[in-house]
Coordinates of C-alpha atoms in Angstrom, one line a residue:
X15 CA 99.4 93.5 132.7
X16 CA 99.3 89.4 131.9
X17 CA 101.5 87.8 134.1
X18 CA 101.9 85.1 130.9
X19 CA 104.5 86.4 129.3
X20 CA 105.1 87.6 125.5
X21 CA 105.9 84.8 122.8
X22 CA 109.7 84.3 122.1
X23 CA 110.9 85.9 119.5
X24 CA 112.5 82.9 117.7
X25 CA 109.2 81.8 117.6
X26 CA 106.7 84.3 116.6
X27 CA 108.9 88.3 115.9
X28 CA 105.7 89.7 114.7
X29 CA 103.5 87.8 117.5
X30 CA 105.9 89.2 120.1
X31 CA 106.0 92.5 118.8
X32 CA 102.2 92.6 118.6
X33 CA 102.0 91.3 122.4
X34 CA 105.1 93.6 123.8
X35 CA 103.3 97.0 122.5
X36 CA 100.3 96.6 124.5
X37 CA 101.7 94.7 127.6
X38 CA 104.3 97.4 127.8
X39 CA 101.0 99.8 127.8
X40 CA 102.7 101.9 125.2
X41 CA 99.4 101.9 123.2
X42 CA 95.5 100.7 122.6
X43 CA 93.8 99.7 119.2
X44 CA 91.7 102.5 117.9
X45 CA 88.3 102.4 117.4
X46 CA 89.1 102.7 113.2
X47 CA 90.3 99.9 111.8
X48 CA 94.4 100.9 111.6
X49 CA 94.2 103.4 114.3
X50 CA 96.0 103.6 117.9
X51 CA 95.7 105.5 121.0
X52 CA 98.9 105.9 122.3
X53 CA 98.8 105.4 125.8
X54 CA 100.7 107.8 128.3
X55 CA 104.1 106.0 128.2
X56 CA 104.8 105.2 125.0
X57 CA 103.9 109.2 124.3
X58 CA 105.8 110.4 126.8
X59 CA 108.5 108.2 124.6
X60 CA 107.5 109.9 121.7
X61 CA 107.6 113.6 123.8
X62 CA 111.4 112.9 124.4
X63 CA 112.4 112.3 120.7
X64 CA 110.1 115.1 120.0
X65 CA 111.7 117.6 122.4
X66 CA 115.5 116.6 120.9
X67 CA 114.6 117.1 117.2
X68 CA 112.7 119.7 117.7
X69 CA 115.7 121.8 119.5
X70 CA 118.2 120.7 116.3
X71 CA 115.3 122.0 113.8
X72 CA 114.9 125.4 115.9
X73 CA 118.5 125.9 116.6
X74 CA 119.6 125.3 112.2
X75 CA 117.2 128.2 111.7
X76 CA 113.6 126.5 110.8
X77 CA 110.8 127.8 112.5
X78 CA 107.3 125.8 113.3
X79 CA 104.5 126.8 111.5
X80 CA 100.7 124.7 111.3
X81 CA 98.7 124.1 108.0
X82 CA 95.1 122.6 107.7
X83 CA 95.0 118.7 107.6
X84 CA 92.1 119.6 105.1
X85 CA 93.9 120.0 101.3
X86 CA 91.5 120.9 98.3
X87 CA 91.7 117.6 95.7
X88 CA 93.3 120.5 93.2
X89 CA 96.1 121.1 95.2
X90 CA 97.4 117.2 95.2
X91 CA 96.7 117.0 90.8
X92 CA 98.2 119.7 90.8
X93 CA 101.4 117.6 90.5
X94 CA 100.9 114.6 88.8
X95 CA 103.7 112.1 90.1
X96 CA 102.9 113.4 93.8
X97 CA 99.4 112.2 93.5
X98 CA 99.5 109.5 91.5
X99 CA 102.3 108.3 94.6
X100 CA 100.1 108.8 97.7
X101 CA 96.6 107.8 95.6
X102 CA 96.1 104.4 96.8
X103 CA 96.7 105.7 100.6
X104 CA 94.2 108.7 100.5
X105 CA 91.2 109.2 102.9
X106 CA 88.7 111.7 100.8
X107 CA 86.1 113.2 102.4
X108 CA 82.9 114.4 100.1
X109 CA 80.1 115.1 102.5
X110 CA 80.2 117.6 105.4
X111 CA 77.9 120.1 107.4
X112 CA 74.7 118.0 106.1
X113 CA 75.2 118.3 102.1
X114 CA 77.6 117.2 98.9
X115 CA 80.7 119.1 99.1
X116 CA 81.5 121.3 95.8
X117 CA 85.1 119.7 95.9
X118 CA 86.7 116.5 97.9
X119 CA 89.0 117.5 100.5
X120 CA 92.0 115.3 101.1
X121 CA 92.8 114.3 104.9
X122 CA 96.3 115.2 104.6
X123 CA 98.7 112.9 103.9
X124 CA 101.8 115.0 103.7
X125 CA 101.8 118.9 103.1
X126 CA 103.6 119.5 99.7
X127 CA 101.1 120.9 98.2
X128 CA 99.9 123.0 101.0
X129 CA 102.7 124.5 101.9
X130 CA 103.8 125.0 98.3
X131 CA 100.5 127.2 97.9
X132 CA 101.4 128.9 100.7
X133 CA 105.2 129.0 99.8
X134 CA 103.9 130.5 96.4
X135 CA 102.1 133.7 98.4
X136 CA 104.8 134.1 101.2
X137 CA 108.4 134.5 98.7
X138 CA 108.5 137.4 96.2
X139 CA 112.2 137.8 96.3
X140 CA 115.4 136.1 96.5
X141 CA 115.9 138.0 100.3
X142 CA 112.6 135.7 101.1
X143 CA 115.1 132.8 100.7
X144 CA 115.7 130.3 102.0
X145 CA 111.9 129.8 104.0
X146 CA 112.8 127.0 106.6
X147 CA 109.2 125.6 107.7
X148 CA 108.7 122.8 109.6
X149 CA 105.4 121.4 111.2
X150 CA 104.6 118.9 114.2
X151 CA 101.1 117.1 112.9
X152 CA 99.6 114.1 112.5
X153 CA 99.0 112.7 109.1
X154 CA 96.5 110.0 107.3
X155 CA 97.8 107.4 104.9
X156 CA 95.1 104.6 104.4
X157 CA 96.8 101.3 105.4
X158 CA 95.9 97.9 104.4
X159 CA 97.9 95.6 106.4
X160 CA 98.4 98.0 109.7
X161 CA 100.8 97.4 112.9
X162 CA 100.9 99.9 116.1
X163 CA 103.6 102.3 115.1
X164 CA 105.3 101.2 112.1
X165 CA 102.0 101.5 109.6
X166 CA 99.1 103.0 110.9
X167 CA 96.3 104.8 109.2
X168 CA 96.8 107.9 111.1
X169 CA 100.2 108.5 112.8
X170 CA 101.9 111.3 114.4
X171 CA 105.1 113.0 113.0
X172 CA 107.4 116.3 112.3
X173 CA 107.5 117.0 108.3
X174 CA 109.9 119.8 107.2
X175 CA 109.3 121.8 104.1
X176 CA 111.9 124.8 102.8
X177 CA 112.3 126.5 99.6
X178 CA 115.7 127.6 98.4
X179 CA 117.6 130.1 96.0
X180 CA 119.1 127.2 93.7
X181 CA 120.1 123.7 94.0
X182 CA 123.3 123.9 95.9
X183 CA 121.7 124.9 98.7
X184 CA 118.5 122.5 99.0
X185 CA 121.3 119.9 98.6
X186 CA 122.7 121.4 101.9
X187 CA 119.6 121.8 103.4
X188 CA 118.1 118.0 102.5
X189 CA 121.7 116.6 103.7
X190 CA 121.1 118.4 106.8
X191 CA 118.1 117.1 107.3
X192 CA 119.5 113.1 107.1
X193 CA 122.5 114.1 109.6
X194 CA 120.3 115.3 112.4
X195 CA 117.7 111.7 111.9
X196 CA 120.8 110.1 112.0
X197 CA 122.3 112.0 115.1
X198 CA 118.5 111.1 116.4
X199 CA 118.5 107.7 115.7
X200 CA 122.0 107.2 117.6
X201 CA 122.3 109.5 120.5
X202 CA 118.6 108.6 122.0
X203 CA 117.1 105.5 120.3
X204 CA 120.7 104.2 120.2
X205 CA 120.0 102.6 116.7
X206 CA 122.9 102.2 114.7
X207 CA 121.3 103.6 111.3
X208 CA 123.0 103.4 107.4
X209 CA 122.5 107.1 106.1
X210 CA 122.1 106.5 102.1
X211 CA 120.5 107.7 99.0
X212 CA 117.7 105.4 97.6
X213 CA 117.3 104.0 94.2
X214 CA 114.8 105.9 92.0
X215 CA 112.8 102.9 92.2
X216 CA 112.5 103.7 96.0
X217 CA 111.7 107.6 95.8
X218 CA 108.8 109.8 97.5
X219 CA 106.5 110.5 94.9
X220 CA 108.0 114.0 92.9
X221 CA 111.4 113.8 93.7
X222 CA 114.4 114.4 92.3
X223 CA 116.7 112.3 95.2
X224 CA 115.2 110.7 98.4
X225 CA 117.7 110.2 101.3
X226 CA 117.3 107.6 104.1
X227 CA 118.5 106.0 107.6
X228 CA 118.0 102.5 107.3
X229 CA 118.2 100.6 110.3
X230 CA 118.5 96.4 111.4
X231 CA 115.9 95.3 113.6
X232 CA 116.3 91.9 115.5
X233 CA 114.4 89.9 113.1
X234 CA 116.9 90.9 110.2
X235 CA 114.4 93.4 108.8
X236 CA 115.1 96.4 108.0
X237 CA 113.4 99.9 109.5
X238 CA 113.4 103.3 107.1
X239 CA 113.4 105.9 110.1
X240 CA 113.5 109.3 108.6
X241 CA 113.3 110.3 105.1
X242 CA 115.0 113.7 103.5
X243 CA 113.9 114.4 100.0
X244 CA 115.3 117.1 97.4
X245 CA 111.9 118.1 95.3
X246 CA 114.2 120.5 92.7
X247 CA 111.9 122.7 90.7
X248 CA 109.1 120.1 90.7
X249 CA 106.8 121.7 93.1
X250 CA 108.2 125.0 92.8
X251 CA 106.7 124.6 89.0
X252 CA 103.3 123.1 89.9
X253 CA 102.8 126.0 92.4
X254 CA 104.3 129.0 91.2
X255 CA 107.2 129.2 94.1
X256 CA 109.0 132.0 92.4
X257 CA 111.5 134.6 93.2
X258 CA 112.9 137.5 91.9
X259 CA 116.6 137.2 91.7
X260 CA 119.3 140.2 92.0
X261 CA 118.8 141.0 88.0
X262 CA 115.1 141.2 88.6
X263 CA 114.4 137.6 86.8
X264 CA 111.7 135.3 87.7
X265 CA 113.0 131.9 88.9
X266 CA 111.7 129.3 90.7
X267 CA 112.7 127.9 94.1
X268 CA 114.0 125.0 94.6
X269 CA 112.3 122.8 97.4
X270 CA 113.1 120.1 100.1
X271 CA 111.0 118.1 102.3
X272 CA 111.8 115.6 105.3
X273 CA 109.8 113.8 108.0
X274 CA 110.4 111.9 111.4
X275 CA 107.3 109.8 112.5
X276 CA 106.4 107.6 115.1
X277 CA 107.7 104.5 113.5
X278 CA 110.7 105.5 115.5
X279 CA 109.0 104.0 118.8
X280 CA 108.5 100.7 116.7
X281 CA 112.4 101.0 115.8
X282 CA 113.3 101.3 119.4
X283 CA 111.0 98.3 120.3
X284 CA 112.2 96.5 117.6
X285 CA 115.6 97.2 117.6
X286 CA 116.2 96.2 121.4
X287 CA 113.6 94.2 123.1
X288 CA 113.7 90.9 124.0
X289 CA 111.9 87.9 125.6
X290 CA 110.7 89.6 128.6
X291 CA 109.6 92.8 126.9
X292 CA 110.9 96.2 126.0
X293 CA 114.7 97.1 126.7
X294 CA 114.6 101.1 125.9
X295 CA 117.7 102.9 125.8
X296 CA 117.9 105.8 128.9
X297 CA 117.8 108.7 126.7
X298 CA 114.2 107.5 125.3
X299 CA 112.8 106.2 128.9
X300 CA 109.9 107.6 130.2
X301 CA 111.4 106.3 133.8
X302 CA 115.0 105.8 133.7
X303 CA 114.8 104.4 137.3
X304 CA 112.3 102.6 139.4
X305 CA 112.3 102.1 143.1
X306 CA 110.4 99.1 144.2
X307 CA 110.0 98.8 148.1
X308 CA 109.5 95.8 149.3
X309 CA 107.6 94.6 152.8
X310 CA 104.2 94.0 154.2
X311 CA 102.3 96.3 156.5
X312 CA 104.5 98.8 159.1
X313 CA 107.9 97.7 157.4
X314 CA 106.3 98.6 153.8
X315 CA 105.0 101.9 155.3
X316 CA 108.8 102.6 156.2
X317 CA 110.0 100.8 153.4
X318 CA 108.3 103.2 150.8
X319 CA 109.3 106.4 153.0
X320 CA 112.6 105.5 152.6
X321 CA 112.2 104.7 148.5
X322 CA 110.8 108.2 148.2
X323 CA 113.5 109.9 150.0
X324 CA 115.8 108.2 147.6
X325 CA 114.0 108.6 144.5
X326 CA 114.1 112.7 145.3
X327 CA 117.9 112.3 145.9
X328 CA 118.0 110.9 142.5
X329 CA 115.7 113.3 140.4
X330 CA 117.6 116.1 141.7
X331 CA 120.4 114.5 139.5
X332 CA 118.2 115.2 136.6
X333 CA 117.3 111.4 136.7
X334 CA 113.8 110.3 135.6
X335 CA 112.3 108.3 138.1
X336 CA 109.6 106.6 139.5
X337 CA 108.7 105.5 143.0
X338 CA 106.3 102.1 142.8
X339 CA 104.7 102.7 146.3
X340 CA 101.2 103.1 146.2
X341 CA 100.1 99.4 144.4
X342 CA 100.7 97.0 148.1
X343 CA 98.4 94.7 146.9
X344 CA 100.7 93.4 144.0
X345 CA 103.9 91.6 144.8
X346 CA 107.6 92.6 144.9
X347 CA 108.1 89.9 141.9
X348 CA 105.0 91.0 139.9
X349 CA 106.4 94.4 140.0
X350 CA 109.8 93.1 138.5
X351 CA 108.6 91.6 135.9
X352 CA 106.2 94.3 134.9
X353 CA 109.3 97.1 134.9
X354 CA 111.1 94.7 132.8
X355 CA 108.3 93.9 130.5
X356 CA 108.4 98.3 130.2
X357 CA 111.5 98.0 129.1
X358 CA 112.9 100.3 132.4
X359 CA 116.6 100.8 132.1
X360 CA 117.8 100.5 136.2
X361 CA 115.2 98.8 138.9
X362 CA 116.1 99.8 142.9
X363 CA 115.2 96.9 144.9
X364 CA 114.9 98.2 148.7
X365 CA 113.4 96.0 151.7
X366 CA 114.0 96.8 155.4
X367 CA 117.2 94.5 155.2
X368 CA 119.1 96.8 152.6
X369 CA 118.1 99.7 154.9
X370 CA 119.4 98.8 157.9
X371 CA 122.8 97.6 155.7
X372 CA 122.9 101.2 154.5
X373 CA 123.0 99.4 150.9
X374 CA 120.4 99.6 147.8
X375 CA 119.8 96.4 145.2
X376 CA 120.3 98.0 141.8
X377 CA 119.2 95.5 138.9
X378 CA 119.8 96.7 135.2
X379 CA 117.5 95.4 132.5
X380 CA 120.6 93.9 130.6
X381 CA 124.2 93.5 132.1
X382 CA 126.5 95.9 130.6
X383 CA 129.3 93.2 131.4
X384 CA 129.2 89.3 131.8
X385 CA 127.6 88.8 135.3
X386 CA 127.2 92.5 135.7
X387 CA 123.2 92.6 135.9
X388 CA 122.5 92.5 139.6
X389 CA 124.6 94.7 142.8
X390 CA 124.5 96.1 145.9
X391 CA 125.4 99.9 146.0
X392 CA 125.8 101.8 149.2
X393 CA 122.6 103.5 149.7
X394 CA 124.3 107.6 149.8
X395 CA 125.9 106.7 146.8
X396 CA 122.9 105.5 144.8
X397 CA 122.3 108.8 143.3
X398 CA 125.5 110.0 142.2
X399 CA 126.5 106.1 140.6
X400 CA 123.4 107.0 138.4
X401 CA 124.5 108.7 135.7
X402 CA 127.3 106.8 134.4
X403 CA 125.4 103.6 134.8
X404 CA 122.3 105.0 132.6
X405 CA 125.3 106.5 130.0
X406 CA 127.2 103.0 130.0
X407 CA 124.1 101.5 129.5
X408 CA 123.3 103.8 126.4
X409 CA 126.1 103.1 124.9
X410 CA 125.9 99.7 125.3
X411 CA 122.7 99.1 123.7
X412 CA 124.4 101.4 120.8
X413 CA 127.5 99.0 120.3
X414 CA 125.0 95.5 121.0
X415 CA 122.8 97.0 118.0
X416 CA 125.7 97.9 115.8
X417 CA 127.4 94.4 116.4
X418 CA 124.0 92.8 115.6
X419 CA 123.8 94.5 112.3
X420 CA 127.6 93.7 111.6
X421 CA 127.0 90.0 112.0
X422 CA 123.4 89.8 110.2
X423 CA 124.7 91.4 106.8
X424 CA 127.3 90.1 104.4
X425 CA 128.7 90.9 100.7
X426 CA 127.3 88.8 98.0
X427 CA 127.8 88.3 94.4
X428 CA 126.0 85.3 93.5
X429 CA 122.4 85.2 93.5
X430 CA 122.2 81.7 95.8
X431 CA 124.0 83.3 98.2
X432 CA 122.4 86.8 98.2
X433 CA 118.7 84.6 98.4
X434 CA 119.9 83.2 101.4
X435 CA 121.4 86.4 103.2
X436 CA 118.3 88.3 102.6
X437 CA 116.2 85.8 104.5
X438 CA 117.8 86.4 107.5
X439 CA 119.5 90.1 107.4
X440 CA 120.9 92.4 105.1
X441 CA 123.1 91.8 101.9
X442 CA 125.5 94.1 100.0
X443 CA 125.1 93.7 96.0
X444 CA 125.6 94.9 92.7
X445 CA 122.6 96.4 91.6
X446 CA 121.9 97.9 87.4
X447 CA 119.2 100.5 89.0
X448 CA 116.3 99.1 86.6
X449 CA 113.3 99.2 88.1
X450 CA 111.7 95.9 86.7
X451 CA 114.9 94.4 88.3
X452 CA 114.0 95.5 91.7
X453 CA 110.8 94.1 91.0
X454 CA 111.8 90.7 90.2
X455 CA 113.6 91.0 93.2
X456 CA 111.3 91.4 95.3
X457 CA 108.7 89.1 93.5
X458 CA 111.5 86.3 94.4
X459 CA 112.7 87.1 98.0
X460 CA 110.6 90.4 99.1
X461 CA 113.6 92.1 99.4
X462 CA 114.0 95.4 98.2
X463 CA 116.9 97.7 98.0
X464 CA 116.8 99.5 101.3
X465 CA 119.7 102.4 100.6
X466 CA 123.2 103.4 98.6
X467 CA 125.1 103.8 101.4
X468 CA 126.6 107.0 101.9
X469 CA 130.1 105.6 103.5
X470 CA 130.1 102.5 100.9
X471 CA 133.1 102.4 99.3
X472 CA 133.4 102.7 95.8
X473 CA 133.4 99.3 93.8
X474 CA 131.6 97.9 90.0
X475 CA 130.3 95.0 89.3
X476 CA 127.6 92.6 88.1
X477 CA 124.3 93.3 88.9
X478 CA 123.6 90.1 91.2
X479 CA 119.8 89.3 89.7
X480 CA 120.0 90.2 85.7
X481 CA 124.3 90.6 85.0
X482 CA 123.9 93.9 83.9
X483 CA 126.6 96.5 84.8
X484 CA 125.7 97.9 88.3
X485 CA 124.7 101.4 88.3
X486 CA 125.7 103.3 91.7
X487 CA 129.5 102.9 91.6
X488 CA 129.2 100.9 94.7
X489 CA 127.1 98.2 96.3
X490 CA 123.8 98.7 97.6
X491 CA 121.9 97.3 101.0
X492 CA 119.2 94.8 100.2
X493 CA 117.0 93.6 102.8
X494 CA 113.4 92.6 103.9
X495 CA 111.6 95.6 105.3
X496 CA 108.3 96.8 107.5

């Protein structure tokens, strides 16, 4: 790790953000242009959200399933808006096993169209219903302007598909969906997200509705962080999902799709880190704790003993943590700033001083409270202070983000005024829902409208770029956007 440092923030977001992802050794450019190999930590990040979501989608009913990454080109034309969406992004491949191949196979993208085929030869009747799929698999999407995480050219994610008896139901199932990202998003990235609909100028490519958590990172920007889509009949018709209902009519099923992705580790950077690196909430820490012992020679020898009794004290609490004892030729203070740089939520300082005091130097990454950063616990008590301390912590990052977001977006009506917020965080506005409107929008500011808030009250107005009549019945999010 460079002892140098990131660049600040204020200075250079994008610079810092670039530096902090490798430094923190959460992941390595590719050997592809667009590509990463995400290193050990920022996976076992990754394995954590993974492991959460995954229990919500198993315990609502959905079971994991695994389709080829390989789609016949027929399958994606086989619903025109869908394609014509995701065509700019494709990777095609044509040649394979040594000659021409009779049809292009699309590296997958999303899995629509597969798993509508699939859908198509699994549900005869309405007792098939609902089918609650949902896959873990990594996905291609050509990017032209990539950064680690947030737009890469392949990427890692969960993408749920289900098929249902009417549209009542996929309704329930694709609101489902946005609760448990947004449940996700709070309880272990501690991201304070806006659950919302998205203007039709904003929708996945074939679908009826497209739901999102929006969330503000520390630049302003905003983050979409998990996408729920209602699909109606569209893919249902293009594929043939049919079902016999209780009068012995065909009808088709109506469909939903959803997807988490990695771009969540980017949130969590993003949403929290500072000038000396990472700051990762406890829930999503690979460590949660690291012991640093501290002396030369014979008292280091004794000192790391000591640092591994304790660290087995504390991972019998459940606590992930890490002893840093085998690295004696780096320094007590190069250690520091490295943990801090990875973001590590509580650092154990312990030299042969604290021993012999019975007491243990416990350093969070941020003070929960004004001065509250740096104190001396007694060293039996270490691991049973643990707990609360990660949970206040948690739940402090939570309330830091939300009050961050609070401050960084206003109401606007005037078009001066909504230029300005947007440069610098979010806006609320009167928007008429015309899609040329949203363009000129963004051609003027690069803001685009980010989400209808669910939880927005209800209000009319003037649309704040072309006067028109607004369209939602309330005011809609603007903002820049990764």
């Amino acid at each position: 790790m460079s002892r140098e440092g990131v660049t600040p923030q204020s200075e250079d977001f994008s610079a810092w953000y670039n530096e902090v992802v490798v430094q923190a050794q959460l992941v390595d450019r590719g050997p592809v242009r667009g590509t990463m190999v995400i290193r050990p930590y920022g996976f076992r990040m990754w394995e954590l959200l993974q492991a959460d979501l995954d229990r919500r989608i198993k315990d609502a009913g959905h079971d994991n399933a695994c389709f080829p990454m390989f789609i016949p080109e027929s399958y994606l034309k086989r619903e025109a808006e869908h394609v014509e969406g995701f065509s700019p992004e494709l990777a095609v491949v044509t040649h394979a096993g040594g000659k021409d191949l009779e049809e292009p196979l699309v590296v997958r993208p999303t899995s629509e169209t597969v798993i509508g085929e699939y859908m198509a030869k699994w549900i005869d009747s309405h007792r098939d219903l609902p089918l609650l799929l949902n896959q873990w698999a990594n996905v291609v999407r050509w990017e032209m302007r990539p950064r680690m995480f947030l737009r890469t050219t392949e990427f890692l994610w969960q993408e749920g598909h289900t098929a249902h008896i009417d549209e009542d139901d996929a309704m329930r199932e694709t609101m489902w969906a946005l609760d448990a990202y947004a449940a996700v998003a709070r309880d272990l990235a501690a991201m304070p997200v806006v659950p919302g609909e998205k203007t039709p100028g904003e929708r996945f490519a074939g679908a009826v509705r497209t739901y999102t958590i929006e969330g503000m990172m520390r630049d302003g920007r905003a983050l979409q962080a998990g996408t729920s889509h209602y699909l109606g009949t569209n893919f249902a018709k293009a594929f043939e999902i049919q079902y016999q209902d209780e009068a012995g009519k065909l009808t088709h099923a109506h469909t939903t799709s959803w997807g988490m992705s990695t771009r969540m580790i980017g949130g969590v950077i993003m949403t929290h880190g500072d000038d000396k690196g990472l700051v990762l909430p406890p829930r999503l820490a690979p460590y949660q704790v690291v012991i640093v012992p501290i002396g030369r020679k014979e008292q280091g020898e004794q000192a790391a003993a000591e640092a591994r009794k304790l660290g087995a004290a504390i991972k019998s609490m459940g606590i992930r943590v890490h002893v840093d004892d085998n690295r004696p030729q780096l320094s007590p203070g190069f250690k520091f700033n490295e943990w801090e740089m990875r973001g590590v939520p509580v650092r154990i300082e312990l030299g042969m001083r604290d021993i012999e005091n019975g007491v243990a130097t416990v350093v969070r990454r941020l003070p929960t409270v004004e001065g509250q950063g740096k104190e001396q616990i007694p060293l039996a008590k270490v691991p049973e202070v643990l707990p609360g301390m990660l949970a206040d912590f948690q739940a402090f990052l939570l309330a830091r983000a939300e009050r961050f977001r609070d401050d960084n977006t206003a109401v606007v009506d005037g078009w001066d005024a909504f230029a300005a917020q947007v440069a610098t965080g979010w806006a609320r506005a009167f928007h008429c829902g015309e899609t040329e409107c949203e363009d000129a929008i963004k051609a003027d500011t690069a803001a685009t409208p980010r989400v209808i808030p669910a939880d927005a009250p209800e209000e009319t107005g003037a649309c704040v770029k072309c006067g028109r009549p607004s369209a939602y019945g309330k005011r809609v999010i603007f903002g820049r956007a990764y």
